[in-house]
XYZ file of C-alpha atoms in Angstrom:
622
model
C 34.512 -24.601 9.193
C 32.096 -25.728 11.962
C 34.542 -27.993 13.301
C 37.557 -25.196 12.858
C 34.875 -22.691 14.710
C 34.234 -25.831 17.608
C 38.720 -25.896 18.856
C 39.111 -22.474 18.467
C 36.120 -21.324 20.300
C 36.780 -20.943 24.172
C 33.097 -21.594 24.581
C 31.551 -24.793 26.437
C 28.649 -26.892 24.718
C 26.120 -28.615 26.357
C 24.814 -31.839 25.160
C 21.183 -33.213 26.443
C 21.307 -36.413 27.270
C 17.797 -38.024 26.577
C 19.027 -41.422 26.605
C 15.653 -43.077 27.744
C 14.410 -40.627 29.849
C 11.485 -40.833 26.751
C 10.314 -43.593 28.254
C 9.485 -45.027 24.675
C 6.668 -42.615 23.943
C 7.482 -40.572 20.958
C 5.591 -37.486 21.925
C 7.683 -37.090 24.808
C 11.130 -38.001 22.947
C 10.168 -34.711 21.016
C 9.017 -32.642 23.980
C 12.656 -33.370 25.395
C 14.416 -31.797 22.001
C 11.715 -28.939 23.025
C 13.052 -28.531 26.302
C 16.824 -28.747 25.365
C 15.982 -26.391 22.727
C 14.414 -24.109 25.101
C 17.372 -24.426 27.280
C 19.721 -23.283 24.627
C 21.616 -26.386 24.563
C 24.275 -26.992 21.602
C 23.137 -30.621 21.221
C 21.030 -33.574 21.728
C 21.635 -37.340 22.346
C 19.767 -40.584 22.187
C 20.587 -44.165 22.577
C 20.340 -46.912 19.821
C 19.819 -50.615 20.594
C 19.284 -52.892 17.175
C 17.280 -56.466 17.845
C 18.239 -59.484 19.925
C 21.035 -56.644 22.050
C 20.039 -58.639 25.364
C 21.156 -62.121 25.639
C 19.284 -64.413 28.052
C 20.277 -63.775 31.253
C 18.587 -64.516 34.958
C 20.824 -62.134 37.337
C 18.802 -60.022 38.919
C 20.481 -56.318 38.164
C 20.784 -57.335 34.676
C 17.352 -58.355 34.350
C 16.137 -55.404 36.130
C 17.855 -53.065 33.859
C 17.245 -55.007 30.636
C 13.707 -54.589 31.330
C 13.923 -50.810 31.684
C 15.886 -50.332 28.703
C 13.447 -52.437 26.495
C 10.546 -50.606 27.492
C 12.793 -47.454 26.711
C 14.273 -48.514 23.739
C 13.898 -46.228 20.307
C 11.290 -47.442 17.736
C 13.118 -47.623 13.986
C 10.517 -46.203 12.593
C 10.496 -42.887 14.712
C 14.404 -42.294 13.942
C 14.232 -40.242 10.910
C 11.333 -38.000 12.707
C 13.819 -37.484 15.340
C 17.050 -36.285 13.765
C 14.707 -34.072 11.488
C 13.260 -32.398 14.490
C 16.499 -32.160 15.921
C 17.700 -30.162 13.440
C 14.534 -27.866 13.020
C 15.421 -26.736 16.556
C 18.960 -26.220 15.600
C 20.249 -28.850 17.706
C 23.099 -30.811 17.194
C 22.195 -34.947 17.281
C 24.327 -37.620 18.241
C 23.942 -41.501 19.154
C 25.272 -43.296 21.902
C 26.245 -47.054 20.036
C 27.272 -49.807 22.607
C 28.480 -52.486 19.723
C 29.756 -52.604 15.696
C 26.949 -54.177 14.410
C 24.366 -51.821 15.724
C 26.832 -49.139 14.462
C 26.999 -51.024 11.098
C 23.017 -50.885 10.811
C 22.336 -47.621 11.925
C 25.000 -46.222 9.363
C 23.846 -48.189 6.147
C 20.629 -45.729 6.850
C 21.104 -42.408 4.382
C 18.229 -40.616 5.862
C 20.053 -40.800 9.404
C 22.663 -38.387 9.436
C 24.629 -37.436 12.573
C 26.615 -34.811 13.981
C 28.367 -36.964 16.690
C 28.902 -40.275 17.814
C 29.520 -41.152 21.312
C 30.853 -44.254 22.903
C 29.452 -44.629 26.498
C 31.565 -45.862 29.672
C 30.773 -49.618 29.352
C 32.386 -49.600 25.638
C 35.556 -47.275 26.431
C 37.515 -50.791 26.397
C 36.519 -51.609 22.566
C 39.154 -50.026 20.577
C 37.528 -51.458 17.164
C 33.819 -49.881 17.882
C 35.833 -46.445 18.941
C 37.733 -46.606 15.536
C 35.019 -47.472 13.759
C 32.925 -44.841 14.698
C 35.846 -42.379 13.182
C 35.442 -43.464 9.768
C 31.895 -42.521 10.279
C 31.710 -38.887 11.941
C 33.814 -36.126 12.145
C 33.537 -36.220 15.846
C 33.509 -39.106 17.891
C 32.963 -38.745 21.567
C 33.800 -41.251 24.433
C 33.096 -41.398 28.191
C 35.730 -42.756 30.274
C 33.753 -44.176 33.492
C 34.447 -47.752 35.446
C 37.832 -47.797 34.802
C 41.591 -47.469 36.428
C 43.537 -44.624 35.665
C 46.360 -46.222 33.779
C 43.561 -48.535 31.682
C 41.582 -45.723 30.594
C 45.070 -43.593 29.433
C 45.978 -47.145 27.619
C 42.875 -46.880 25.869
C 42.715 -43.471 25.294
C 46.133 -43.646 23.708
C 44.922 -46.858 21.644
C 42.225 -44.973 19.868
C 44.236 -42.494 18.242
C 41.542 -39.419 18.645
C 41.752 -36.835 16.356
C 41.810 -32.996 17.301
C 37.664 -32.223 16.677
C 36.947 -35.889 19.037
C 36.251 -35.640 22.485
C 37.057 -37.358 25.964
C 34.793 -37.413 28.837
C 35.644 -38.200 32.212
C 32.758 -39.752 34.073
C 31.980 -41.358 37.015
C 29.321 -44.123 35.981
C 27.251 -45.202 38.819
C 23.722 -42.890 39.519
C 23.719 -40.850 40.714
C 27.398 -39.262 42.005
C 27.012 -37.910 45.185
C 29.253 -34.603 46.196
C 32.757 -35.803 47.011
C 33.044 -39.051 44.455
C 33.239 -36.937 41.509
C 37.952 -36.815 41.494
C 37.364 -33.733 38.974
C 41.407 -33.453 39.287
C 41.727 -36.213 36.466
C 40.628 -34.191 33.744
C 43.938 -32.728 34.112
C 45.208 -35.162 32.816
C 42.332 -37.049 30.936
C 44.192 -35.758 27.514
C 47.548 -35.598 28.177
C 48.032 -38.986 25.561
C 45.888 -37.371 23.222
C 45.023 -34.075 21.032
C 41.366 -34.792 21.503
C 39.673 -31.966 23.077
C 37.948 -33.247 26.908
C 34.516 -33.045 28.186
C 32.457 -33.661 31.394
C 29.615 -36.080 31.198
C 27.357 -34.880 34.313
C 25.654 -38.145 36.642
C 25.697 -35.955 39.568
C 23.072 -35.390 42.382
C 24.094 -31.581 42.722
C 23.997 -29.897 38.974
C 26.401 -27.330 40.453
C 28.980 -29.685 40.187
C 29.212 -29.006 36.334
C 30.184 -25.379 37.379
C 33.116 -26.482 39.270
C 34.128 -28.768 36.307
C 34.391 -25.905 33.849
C 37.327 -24.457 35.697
C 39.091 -27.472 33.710
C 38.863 -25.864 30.543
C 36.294 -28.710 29.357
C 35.122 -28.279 25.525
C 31.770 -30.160 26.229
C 29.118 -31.152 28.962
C 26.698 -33.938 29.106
C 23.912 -33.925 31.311
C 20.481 -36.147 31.533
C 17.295 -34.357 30.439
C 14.160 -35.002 31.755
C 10.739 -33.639 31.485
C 10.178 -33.989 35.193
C 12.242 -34.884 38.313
C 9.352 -36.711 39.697
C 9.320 -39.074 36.655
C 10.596 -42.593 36.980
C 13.191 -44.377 35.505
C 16.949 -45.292 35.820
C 18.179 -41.803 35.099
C 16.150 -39.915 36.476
C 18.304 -39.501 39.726
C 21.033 -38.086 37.666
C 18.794 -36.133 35.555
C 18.002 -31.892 34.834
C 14.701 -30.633 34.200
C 14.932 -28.056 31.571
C 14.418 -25.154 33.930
C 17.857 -26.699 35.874
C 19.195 -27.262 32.710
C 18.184 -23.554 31.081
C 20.551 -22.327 34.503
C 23.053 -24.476 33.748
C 23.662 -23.343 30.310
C 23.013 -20.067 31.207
C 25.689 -20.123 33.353
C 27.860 -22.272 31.218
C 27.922 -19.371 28.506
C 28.961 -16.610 30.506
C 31.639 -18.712 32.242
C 34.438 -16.887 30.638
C 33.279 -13.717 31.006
C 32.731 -14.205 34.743
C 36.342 -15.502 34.869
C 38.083 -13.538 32.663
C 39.876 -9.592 33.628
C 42.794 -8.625 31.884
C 42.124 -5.082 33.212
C 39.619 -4.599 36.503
C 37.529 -2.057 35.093
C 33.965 -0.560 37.019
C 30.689 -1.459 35.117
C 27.930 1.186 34.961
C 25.830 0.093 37.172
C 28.928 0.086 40.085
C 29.364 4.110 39.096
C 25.895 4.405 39.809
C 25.866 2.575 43.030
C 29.277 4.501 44.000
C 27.301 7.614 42.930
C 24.105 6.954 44.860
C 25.518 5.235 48.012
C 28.784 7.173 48.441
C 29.147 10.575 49.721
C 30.708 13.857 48.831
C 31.189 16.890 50.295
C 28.708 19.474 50.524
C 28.495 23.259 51.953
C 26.887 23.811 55.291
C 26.508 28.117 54.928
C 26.421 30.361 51.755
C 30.122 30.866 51.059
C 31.366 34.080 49.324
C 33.856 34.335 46.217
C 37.556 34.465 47.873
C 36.434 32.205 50.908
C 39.248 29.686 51.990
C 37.305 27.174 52.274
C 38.151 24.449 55.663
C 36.539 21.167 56.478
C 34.846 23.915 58.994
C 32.830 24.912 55.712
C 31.580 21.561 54.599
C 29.878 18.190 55.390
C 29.610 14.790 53.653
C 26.559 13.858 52.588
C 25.286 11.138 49.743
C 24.898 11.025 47.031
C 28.881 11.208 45.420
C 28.027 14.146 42.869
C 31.023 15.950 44.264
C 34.199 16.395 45.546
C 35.207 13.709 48.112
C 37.022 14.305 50.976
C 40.820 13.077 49.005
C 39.917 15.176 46.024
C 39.582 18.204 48.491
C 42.579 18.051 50.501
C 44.656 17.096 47.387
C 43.937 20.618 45.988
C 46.280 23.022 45.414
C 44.344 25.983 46.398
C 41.538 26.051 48.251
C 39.813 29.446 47.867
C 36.720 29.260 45.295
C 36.583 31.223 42.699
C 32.801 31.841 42.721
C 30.090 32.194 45.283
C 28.002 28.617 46.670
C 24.902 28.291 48.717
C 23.961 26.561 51.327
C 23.409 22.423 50.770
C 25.199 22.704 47.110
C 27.964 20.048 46.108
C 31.646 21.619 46.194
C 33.045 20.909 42.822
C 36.374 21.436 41.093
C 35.197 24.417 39.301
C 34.701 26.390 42.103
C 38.309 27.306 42.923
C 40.896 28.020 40.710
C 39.957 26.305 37.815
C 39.236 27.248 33.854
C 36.018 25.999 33.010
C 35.549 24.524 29.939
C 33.589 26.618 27.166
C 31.214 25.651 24.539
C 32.513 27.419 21.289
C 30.812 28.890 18.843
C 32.150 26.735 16.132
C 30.154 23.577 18.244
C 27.028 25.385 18.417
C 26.659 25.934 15.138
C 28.068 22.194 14.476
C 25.331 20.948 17.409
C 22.607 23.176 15.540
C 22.967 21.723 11.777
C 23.172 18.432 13.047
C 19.977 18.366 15.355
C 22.116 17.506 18.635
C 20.556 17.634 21.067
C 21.285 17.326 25.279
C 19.387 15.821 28.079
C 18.899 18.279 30.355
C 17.100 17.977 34.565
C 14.952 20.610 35.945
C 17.488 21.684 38.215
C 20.178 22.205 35.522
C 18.182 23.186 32.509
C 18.797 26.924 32.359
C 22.586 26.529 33.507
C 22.653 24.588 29.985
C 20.457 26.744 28.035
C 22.905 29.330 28.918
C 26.630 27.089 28.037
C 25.729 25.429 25.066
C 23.479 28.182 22.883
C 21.712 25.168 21.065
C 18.632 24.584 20.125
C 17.160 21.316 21.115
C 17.201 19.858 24.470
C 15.517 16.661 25.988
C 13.988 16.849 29.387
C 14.602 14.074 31.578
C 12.285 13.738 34.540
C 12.278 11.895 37.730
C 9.317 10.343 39.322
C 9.483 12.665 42.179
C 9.810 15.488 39.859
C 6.309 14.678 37.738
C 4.723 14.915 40.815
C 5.943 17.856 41.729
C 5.385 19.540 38.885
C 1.631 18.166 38.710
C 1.425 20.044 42.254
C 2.431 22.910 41.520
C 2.765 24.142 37.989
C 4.910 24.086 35.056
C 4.649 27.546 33.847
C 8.502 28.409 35.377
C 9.598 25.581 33.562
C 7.666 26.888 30.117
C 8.664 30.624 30.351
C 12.755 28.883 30.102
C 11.565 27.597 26.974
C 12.336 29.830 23.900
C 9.752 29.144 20.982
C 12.857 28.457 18.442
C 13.821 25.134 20.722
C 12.824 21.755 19.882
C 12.300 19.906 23.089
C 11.954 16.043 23.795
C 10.522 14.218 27.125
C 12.120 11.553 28.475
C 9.538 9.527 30.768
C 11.213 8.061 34.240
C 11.953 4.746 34.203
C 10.507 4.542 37.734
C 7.150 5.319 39.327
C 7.897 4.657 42.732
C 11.601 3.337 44.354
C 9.855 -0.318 43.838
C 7.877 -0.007 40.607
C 8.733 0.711 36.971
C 6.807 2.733 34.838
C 4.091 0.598 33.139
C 0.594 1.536 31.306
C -0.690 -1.489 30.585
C -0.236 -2.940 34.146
C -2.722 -5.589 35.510
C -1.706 -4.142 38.909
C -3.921 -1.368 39.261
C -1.815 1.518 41.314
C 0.904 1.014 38.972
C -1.209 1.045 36.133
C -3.096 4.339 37.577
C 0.357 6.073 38.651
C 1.818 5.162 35.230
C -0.918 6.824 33.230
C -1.001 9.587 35.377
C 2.875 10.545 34.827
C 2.406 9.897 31.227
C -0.894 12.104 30.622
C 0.814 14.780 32.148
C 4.029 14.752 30.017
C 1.475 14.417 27.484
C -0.123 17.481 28.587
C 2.533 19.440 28.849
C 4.187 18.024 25.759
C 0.995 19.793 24.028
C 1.827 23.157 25.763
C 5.478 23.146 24.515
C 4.402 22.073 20.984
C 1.765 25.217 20.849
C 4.799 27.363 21.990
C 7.375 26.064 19.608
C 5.561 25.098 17.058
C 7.298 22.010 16.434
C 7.251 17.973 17.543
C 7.961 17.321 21.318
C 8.305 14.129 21.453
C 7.590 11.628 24.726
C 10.848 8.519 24.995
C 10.040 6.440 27.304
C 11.276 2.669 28.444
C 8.868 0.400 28.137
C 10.305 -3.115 29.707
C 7.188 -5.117 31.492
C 5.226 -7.454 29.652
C 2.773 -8.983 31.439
C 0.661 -10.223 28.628
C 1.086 -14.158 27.557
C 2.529 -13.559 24.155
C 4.758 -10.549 22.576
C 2.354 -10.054 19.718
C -0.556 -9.249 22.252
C 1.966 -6.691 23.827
C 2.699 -4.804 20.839
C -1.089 -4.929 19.827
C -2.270 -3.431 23.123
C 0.857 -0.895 23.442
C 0.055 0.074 20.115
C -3.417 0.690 20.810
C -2.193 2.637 24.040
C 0.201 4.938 22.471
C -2.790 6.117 19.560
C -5.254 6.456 22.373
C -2.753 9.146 23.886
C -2.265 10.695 20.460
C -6.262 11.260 19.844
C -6.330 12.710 23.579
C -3.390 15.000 23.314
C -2.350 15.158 19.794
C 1.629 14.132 21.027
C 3.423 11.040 19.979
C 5.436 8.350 22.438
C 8.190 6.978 21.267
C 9.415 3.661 22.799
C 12.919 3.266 23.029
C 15.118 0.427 21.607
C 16.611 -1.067 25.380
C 19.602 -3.147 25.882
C 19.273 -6.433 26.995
C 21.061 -5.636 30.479
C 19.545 -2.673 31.603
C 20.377 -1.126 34.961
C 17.552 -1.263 36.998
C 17.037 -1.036 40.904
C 21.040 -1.082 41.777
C 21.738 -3.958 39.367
C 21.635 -5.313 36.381
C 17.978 -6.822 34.930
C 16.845 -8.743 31.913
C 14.303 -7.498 29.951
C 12.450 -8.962 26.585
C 11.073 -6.288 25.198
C 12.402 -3.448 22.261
C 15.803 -5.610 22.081
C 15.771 -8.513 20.124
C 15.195 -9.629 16.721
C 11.402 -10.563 17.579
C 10.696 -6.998 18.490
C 12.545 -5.923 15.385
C 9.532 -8.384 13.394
C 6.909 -6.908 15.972
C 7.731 -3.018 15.922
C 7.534 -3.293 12.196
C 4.027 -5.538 12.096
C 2.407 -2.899 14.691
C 4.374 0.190 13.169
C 5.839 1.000 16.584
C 7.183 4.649 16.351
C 10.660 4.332 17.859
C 13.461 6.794 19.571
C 16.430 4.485 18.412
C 18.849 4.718 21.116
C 22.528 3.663 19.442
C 24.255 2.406 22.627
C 21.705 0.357 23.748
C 21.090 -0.951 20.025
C 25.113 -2.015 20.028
C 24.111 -3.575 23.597
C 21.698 -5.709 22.622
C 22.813 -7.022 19.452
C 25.795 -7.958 20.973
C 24.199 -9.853 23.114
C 22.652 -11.740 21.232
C 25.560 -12.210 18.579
C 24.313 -10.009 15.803
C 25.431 -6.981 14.223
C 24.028 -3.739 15.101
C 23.996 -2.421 11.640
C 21.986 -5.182 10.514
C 19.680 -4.599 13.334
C 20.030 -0.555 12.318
C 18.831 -0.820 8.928
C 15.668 -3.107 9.752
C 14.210 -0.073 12.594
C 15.536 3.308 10.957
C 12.846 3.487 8.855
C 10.105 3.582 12.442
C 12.586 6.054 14.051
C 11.676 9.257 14.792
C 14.265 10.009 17.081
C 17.528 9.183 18.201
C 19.401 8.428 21.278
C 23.618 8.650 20.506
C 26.386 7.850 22.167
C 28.494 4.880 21.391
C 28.738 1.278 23.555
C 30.356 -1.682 23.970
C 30.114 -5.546 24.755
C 26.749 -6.027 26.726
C 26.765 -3.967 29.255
C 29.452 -0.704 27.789
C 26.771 1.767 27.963
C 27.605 5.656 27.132
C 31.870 4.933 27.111
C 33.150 7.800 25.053
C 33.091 7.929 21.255
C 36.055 6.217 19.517
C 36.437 3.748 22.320
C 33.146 1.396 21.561
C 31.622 -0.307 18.123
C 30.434 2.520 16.476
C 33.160 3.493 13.441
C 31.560 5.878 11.369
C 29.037 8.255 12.672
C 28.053 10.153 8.943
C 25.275 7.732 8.830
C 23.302 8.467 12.123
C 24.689 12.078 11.873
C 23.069 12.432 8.767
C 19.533 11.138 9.563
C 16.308 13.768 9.487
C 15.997 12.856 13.684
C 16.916 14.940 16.350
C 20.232 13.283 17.927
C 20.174 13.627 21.804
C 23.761 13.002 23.034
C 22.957 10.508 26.065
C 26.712 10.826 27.317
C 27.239 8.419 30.709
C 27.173 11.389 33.234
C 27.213 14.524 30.724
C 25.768 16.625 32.981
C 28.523 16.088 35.383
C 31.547 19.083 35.586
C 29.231 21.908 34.088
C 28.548 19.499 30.992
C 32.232 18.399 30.253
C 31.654 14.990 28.425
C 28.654 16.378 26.406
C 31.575 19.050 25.054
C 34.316 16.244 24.124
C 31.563 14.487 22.871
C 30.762 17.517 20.453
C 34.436 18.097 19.235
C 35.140 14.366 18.787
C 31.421 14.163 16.051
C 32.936 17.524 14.733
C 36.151 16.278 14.213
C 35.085 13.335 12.829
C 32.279 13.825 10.582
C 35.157 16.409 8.649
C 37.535 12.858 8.451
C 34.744 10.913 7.027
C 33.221 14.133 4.657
């Protein structure tokens, strides 16, 4: 199965060379698996040398490097140790073998198992050691360095490789400088064989490994070391694992930076089209039955409306209802049927606990198409401050005491900060607390007017503290210090791994990954489980969703919903992402907020497919 899973796979492994960059201390032969394992490499790789390998011999390069690789060489008794700890990492570990009788030896050893065996440059000549070494593992691997072309497709041909074996080229001197590397041969490296090919890395510049993946190569080898200021023969030629965490880094998303079928925009572009672009905007109050001329109208960022093509392709171009000064001209202000919310889906939306983010600016307007009865407020930065200025009490007279309302905290503080309570920085720690103490606040008001829950989502992404589990302790703590102030509860919601931060596209460690699932449950972290950017993460990270699902329903109080795909799919519409049945989530005791991409947009549009298509589908599945 593995080795099935290995040719079918379009991924690229990376193998960690350690060779003798351990310098023959054992300590630091297992710090390397660390580092490879901290670099997410698929593999590791040492050398083996048996007794008397050196003959006597007085020329000076040979004595040079026989005197290296002595004081380098691998102790017996630390083998075991070593393949052990190899695999406790989940690391693959293979030997480099440079003759049949220390092949011979090493095998007659049960307790040393391999995964690979590879044949190094200076042994690609010795057909019997190569075929040997078959009988022996299910993958044999052999660099092809220090050789003519039509010698090393001789040889290649000789040893018969099988479809899971693998052939490097390599250029065997240390290091390769940029231009020595002829990369255009492993075109043709396995055109005598069906053995898969590989890269084995001796150059100055890592980057050159990047270039060599555009050859389709199965496997990469590179030198590990635990510093580039160590010394040693390979150390020229050698990554440290901070290199080598980049390299792999890169080496796994290698397809997906290639590969497009279809060019399709990410979220984060819509954004930035949204934000920098510009649309067109009234310059006076125009009156219904105004024929409305580029006279009217200015462009102005950001893109929330008609742009100048979408206005001169319309068919008529006298609105159909009054706008004011400075609005955005949309399509539903000429001769257009607006879309209406029926009956039938506010009932639906009602029984269900839907729910629909809603701005200050738009909040009413919504109240007023939908009929429903829970709504999530969604505040900027600039907004809380506002509002801290000069009153909420418009904002709480909108509010009819049957609603259930949520509060989604900004994700920002500032244009440069995020929001964070438990800063060490002390403005952003001040201006943090002081957005979420008055949510808090005014989450108390609403409560006393509803009489029900208003709960405070926000994204909590910065950890500045030196281990996860004092992070969870101390935003624990924070979170039932605002509860005994206020008497409200903050929810922290489940993030994707690639969340859109700033114009781009960020990492974060926190709320998305399986050691938050283990720390959320330890501290009892209340959470607002948001669906797409559950599907996100997981994916991510190779896991399934539902998996993930089932482990945090049981600390969520509230849920986010809309459906996702791949890594970085946030909000596409239902149907098209992973989510295939919705009876589940639909079902739960939460209130469901529909966190459409761009709901709000066209009088609410998407947040009324998105209605008909649960309708519609929670009758299929009942």
């Amino acid at each position: 199965m593995f080795l099935n899973q290995l040719i079918m796979n379009e991924n690229t492994y990376m193998i960690a060379e350690i060779g003798i960059n351990h310098e023959g201390d054992f300590s630091k032969a297992k710090r390397l698996i660390d580092s490879a394992s901290e670099s997410n490499c698929w593999g590791v790789k040492f050398q083996f040398r048996g007794e008397n390998f050196f003959s006597i011999n007085d020329e000076m390069g040979s004595t040079l490097i026989r005197e290296e690789l002595e004081k380098s060489n691998l102790k017996i008794e630390w083998i075991t140790d070593l393949i052990e700890y190899s695999r406790v990492k989940d690391l693959k570990i293979g030997f480099s073998f440079f003759s049949e009788r220390d092949l011979e030896f090493f095998i007659k050893n049960n307790e040393w198992s391999l995964d690979f065996i590879k044949i190094p440059s200076s042994q690609f000549r010795n057909i019997r050691l190569i075929q040997k070494a078959q009988k022996f593992s299910e993958i044999v691997m052999v660099s092809y360095g220090g050789g003519e072309e039509n010698e090393i497709q001789a040889s290649i041909k000789k040893s018969k490789f099988r479809s899971n074996d693998v052939v490097f080229h390599c250029i065997s001197n240390y290091p390769v400088v940029a231009g020595n590397q002829q990369l255009d041969f492993l075109n043709r490296i396995n055109k005598n064989t069906i053995a898969q090919k590989g890269y084995s890395s001796h150059d100055e510049n890592w980057e050159i490994n990047l270039i060599a993946l555009g050859y389709g190569v199965k496997f990469i080898e590179r030198h590990l070391c635990e510093s580039k200021n160590d010394k040693g023969l390979d150390i020229t030629t050698s990554s440290d694992k901070y290199e080598l965490k980049k390299l792999v880094d890169l080496i796994s998303k290698y397809h997906k930076i290639k590969n497009c079928e279809v060019r399709i925009p990410n979220q984060g572009e819509i954004l930035n089209v949204r934000n920098l672009g510009t649309s067109l905007f009234a310059k006076s109050d125009l009156s219904e039955g105004t024929l409305v001329d580029l006279n009217h109208l200015t462009e102005k960022s950001p893109a929330v409306g008609l742009s100048m093509n979408d206005f001169e392709s319309l068919k008529s171009k006298i609105i159909t209802k009054p706008i004011k000064t400075g609005e955005p001209i949309l399509k539903q202000h000429f001769d257009v049927e607006l879309r209406k919310v029926t009956r039938e889906q506010s009932d639906f939306a009602v029984r269900n606990k839907l729910s629909i983010p809603v701005r200050l600016h738009d909040f009413y307007f919504f109240i007023n198409k939908f009929n429903i009865k829970n709504y999530e407020l969604h505040f900027s930065y600039k907004e809380i401050f506002f509002l801290i200025e000069n009153g909420f009490e418009e904002l709480l007279s909108i509010i009819d005491k049957t609603f259930k309302i949520s509060i989604h905290l900004p994700d920002y503080i500032s244009k440069d900060e995020l929001i964070n309570p438990l800063s060490k920085n002390k403005n952003v720690k001040k201006d943090s607390n002081k957005i979420i103490e008055f949510c808090a606040f005014l989450a108390g008001k609403i409560e006393k007017k509803t009489g029900a829950r208003c709960y405070i989502v926000g994204s909590f992404s910065m950890n500045e503290f030196i281990s996860k589990d004092k992070f969870y302790f101390n935003f624990k703590n924070f979170i039932n210090e605002i509860h005994t102030s206020y008497g409200v509860t903050i929810l922290a919601q489940w993030l994707p791994k690639m969340a859109w931060y700033f114009g781009g596209s960020v990492q974060v460690d926190l709320f998305c990954n399986k050691k938050d699932i283990e720390m959320c449950n330890k501290y009892k972290i209340p959470i607002c489980l948001d669906i797409a950017h559950l599907i996100l993460s997981a994916n991510y990270y190779k896991s399934d969703w539902k998996e993930w699902y089932n482990r945090l329903i049981k600390l969520t109080k509230h849920i986010h919903l809309s459906d996702a795909m791949g890594t970085d799919g946030e909000g596409v519409p239902f149907g098209d992402g992973d989510i295939h049945s919705l009876e589940e989530i639909l079902k739960h005791s939460s209130v469901k907020v529909l966190e459409i991409w761009e709901g709000h947009l066209n009088d609410g549009e998407k947040f009324i497919d998105a209605l008909e298509y649960l309708h519609e589908s929670l009758v299929k599945q009942i």
